[in-house]
Every structure is written in structure tokens, then in C-alpha cells.
Coordinates of C-alpha atoms in Angstrom, one line a residue:
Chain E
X147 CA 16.3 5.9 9.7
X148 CA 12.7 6.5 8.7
X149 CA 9.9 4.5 10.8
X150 CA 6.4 4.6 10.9
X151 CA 5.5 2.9 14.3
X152 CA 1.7 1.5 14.5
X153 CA -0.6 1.6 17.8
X154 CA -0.7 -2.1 18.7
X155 CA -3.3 -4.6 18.1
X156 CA -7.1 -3.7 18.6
X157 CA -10.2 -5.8 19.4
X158 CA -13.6 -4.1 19.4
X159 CA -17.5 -4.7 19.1
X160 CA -20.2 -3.7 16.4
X161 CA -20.9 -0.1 17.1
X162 CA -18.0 1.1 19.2
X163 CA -15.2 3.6 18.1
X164 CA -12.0 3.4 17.2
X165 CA -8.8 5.6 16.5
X166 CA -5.5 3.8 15.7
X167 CA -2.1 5.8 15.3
X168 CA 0.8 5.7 13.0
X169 CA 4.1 7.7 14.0
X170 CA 6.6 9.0 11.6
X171 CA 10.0 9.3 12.6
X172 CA 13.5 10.2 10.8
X173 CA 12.3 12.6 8.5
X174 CA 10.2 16.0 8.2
X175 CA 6.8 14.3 8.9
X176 CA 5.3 17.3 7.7
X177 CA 6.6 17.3 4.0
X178 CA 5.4 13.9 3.0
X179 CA 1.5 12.4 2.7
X180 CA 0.7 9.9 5.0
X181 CA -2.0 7.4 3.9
X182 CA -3.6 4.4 5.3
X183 CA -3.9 0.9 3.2
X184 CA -6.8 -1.9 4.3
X185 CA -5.9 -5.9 4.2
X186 CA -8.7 -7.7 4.9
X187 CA -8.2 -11.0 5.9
X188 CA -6.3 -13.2 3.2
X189 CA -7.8 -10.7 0.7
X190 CA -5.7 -7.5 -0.9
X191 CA -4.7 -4.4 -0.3
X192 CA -7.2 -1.5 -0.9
X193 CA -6.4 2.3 -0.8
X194 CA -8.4 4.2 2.2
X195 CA -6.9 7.9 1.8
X196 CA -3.8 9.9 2.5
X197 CA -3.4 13.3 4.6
X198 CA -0.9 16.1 4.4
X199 CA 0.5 16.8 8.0
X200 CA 1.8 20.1 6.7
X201 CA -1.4 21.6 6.2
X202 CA -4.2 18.0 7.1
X203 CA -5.1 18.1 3.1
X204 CA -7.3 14.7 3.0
X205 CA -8.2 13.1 0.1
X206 CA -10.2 9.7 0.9
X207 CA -11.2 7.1 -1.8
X208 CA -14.9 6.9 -2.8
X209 CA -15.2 3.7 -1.0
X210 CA -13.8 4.9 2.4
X211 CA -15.6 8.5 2.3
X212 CA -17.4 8.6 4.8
X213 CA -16.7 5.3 6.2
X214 CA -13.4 6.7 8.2
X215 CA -11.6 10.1 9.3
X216 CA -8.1 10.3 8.5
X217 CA -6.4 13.2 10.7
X218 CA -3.0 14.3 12.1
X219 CA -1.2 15.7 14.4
X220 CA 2.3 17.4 13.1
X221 CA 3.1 18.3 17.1
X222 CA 3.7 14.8 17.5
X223 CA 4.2 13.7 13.9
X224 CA 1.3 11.3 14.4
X225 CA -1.3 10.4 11.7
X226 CA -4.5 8.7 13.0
X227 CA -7.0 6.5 11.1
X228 CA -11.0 6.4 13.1
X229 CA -14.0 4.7 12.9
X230 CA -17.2 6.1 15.2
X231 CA -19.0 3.0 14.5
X232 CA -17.5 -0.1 13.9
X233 CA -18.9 -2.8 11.8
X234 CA -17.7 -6.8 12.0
X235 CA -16.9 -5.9 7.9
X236 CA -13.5 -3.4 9.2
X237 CA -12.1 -6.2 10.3
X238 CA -8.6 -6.1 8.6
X239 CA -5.1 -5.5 9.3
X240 CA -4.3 -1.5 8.5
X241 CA -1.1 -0.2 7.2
X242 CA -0.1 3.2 7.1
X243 CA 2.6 4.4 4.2
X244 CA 5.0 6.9 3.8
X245 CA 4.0 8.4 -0.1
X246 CA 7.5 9.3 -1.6
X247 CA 7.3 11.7 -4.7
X248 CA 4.4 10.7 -6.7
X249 CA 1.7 8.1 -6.1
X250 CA 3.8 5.2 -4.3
X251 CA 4.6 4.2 -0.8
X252 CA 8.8 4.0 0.2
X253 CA 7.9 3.3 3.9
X254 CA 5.1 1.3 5.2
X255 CA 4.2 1.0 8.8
X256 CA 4.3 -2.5 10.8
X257 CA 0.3 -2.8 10.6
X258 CA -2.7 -2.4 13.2
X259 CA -4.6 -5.3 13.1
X260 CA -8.5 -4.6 13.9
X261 CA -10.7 -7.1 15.2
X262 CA -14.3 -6.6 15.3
X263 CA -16.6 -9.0 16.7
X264 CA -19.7 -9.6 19.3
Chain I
X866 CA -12.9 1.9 -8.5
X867 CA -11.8 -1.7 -9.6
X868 CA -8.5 -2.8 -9.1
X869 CA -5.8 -3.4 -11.7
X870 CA -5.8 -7.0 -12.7
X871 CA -3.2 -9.7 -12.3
X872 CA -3.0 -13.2 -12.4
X873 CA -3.8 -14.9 -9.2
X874 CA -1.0 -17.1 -9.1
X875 CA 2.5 -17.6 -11.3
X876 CA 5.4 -20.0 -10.7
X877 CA 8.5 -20.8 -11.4
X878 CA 11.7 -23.1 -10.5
X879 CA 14.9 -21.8 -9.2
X880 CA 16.9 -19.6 -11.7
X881 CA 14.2 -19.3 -14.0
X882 CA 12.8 -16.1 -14.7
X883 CA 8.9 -14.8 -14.0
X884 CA 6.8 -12.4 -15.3
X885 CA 3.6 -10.7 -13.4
X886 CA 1.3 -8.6 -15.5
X887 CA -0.8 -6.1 -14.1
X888 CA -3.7 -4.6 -16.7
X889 CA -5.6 -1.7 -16.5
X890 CA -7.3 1.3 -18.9
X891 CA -6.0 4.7 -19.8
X892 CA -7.1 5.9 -17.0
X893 CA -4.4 4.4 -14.8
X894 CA -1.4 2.5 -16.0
X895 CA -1.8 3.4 -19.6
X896 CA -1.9 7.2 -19.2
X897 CA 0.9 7.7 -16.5
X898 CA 3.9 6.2 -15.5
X899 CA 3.5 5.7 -12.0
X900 CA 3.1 1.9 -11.9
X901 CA 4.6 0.4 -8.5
X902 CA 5.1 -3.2 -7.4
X903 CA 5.4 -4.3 -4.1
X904 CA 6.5 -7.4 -2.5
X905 CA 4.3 -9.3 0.7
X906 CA 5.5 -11.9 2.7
X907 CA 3.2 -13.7 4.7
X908 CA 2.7 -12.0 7.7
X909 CA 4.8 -9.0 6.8
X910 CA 4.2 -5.3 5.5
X911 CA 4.6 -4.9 1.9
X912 CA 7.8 -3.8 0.2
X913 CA 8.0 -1.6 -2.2
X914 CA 10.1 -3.1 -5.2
X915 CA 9.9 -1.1 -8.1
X916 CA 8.4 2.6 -8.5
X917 CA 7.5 4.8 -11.5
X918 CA 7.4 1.9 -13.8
X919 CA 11.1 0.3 -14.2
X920 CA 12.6 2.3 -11.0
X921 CA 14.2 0.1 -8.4
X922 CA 14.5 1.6 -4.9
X923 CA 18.1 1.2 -3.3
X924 CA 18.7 -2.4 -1.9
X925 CA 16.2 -3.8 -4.3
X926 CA 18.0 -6.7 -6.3
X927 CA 18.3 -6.0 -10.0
X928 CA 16.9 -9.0 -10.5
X929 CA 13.7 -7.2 -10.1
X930 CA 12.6 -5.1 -13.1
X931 CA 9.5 -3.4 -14.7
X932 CA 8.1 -2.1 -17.7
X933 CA 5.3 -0.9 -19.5
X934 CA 3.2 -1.4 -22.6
X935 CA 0.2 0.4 -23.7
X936 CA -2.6 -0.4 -20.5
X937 CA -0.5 -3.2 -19.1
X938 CA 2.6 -2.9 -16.7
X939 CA 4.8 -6.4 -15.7
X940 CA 6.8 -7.4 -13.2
X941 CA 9.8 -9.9 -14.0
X942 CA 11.8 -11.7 -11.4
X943 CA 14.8 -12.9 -13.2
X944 CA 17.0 -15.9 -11.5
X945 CA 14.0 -17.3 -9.0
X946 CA 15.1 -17.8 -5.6
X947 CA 13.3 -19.5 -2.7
X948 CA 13.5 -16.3 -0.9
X949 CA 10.8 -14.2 -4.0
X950 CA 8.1 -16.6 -2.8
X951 CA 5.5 -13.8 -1.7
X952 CA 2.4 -12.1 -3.4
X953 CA 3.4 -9.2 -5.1
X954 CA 1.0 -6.1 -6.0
X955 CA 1.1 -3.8 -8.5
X956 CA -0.1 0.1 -8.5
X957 CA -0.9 2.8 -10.4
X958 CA -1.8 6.5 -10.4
X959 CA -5.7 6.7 -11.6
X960 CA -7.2 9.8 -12.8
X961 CA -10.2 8.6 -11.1
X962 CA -11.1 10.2 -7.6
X963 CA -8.9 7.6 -6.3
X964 CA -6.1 8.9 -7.3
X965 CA -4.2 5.4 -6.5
X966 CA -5.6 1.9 -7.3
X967 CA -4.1 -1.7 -6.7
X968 CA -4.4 -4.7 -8.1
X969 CA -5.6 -7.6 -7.0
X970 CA -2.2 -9.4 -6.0
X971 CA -0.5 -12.4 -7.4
X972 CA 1.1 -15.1 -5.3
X973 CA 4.3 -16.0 -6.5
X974 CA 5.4 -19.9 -5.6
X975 CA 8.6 -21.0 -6.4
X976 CA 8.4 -25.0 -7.2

């Protein structure tokens, strides 16, 4: 059975870093893209970027470049979304997602939900 | 990159039938067929419901089904049950450095 299994539930303030973990299980993590999907509260979902754990290819939409490092580890078939400076604005609940084939998402992850606040 | 757009909100009694349209450019939906639709219950992760356009994953009722015309994809929910009340998202490949955009969601309420 294929499961992405997110690092629990996160609460942070302004300025402070952050790396939350998504891990792929019952399937060659390495032969699929990983990416990472933002919720903001009661708002929609927005695309962040996607990584290649076969080789860490990382392609990051223009509004997250810069803003976030998507990595991975294939040892441990573990992707990881960071922040080195949060801002009260990331708070939002962050999905990781399995891409199938071509440009959609068969397997999404239970969600990390961020809170930043002073 | 602005997101593919959809009608805020759509409803429908039981056994009626629902369509969700999601409108882009050439860029995105009209230029490729990789237009998916996912399903959101509150609190959940989405779902993905249909993929590449008018595929439905298995264990997907087929009374979920897509198509496609010129810039605008749609979503129709035939035979509403209580059960389809969620927001639903579409998707789509975009040519643009993005390479995937979604749209803004559409909350489905079944009266």
C-alpha cells in the first residue's frame, strides 16, 4: 500500500526555522516526484515545488523560489519541505503528493499543519 | 501564476447531476490534456478524482466524469449524493515556469 506519512503538527515564531518531513512508503520512492502543496487557512491549494529523489531535480514555483528548500533523502525515502525564517504569513497546513505519470498527484500525504505566531 | 478559475460555489439536490467548470488560457488547460480534479472534505487531504482530463482513478465512482473544451475543463457529478458535499479543485499542466497551476476551488453543497 502506498503511504506518504507527514511529521506531526508544528508551532513556531517569526524568524525561527523549520523543516517538516514527508515519508514514502510502498513503492520505489526514488522513481516518482515528490512535491509539496500549501493550504492556507480556509483559502486553496497552491503549488510550492516538486523534487526527484532519484537524482534531488527541484523545480520550485516562482512564488515559492526562494521562499523554501525542498530536499530529499532516498536512504530513508524521505522528502523534507524548510523554511530558515519563518513569517506569521506560512501559516498553513502543507501537503505533500505523490506525482503519478504526468502533472497530477495519486497519493497525497495526511498534511503538516504549521503555525506561526508571537 | 493565477490560478484556473471556477465558480466559488455550485449546488444541487440528491440525484441531480452537477457540473464544475474550471477555465484557463492555452497556456494550461487549452494546450494539454492534463486537467485533474480533486475532491476535499473538510478537514481531510484532497482526493484525486479524475486525471488527464476524463480519466478516473480505480475506486473512483463513475459517477464522476470530465471533459474538455477549448480553455475550459468541467467536472460533472451525476446522481448527487450527501456524501459529494466537498470543494473540489481542478488542475492543469501550465507551460508557465509553474509547470502545475490550480484553481481556486468550488464548494459543492448538496441541498
Amino acid at each position: 500500500e502506498v503511504q506518504l506519512v507527514q511529521s506531526g503538527a508544528e508551532v513556531k515564531k517569526p524568524g525561527e526555522s523549520l523543516k517538516i518531513s514527508c515519508k514514502g512508503s510502498g513503492y520505489s520512492f526514488t522513481s516518482y516526484w515528490i512535491g509539496w502543496v500549501r493550504q492556507m487557512p480556509g483559502k486553496g491549494l497552491e503549488w510550492m515545488g516538486i523534487i526527484y529523489p532519484g537524482d534531488s531535480d527541484t523545480r520550485y514555483s516562482p512564488s515559492f523560489q526562494g521562499q523554501v528548500t525542498i530536499s530529499a533523502d532516498k536512504s530513508i525515502s524521505t522528502a523534507y519541505l524548510q523554511w530558515s525564517s519563518l513569517k506569521a504569513s506560512d501559516t498553513a497546513m502543507y501537503y505533500c503528493v505523490r506525482e503519478a505519470t504526468q502533472y497530477y498527484f495519486d497519493y497525497w500525504g495526511q498534511g503538516t499543519l504549521v503555525t506561526v505566531s508571537s | 501564476q493565477s490560478a484556473l478559475t471556477q465558480p466559488a460555489s455550485v449546488s444541487g439536490s440528491p440525484g441531480q447531476s452537477i457540473t464544475i467548470s474550471c477555465t484557463g488560457t492555452s497556456s494550461d488547460v487549452g494546450g494539454y490534456n492534463y486537467v485533474s480534479w480533486y475532491q476535499q472534505h473538510p478537514g481531510k487531504a484532497p482526493k484525486l478524482m479524475i486525471y488527464d482530463v476524463s480519466n478516473r482513478p480505480s475506486g473512483v465512482s463513475n459517477r464522476f466524469s470530465g471533459s474538455k473544451s477549448g480553455n475550459t475543463a468541467s467536472l460533472t457529478i451525476s446522481g448527487l449524493q450527501a456524501e459529494d458535499e466537498a470543494d473540489y479543485y481542478c488542475s492543469s499542466y501550465t507551460s508557465s515556469s509553474t509547470d502545475v497551476v490550480f484553481g481556486g476551488g468550488t464548494k459543492l453543497t448538496v441541498l
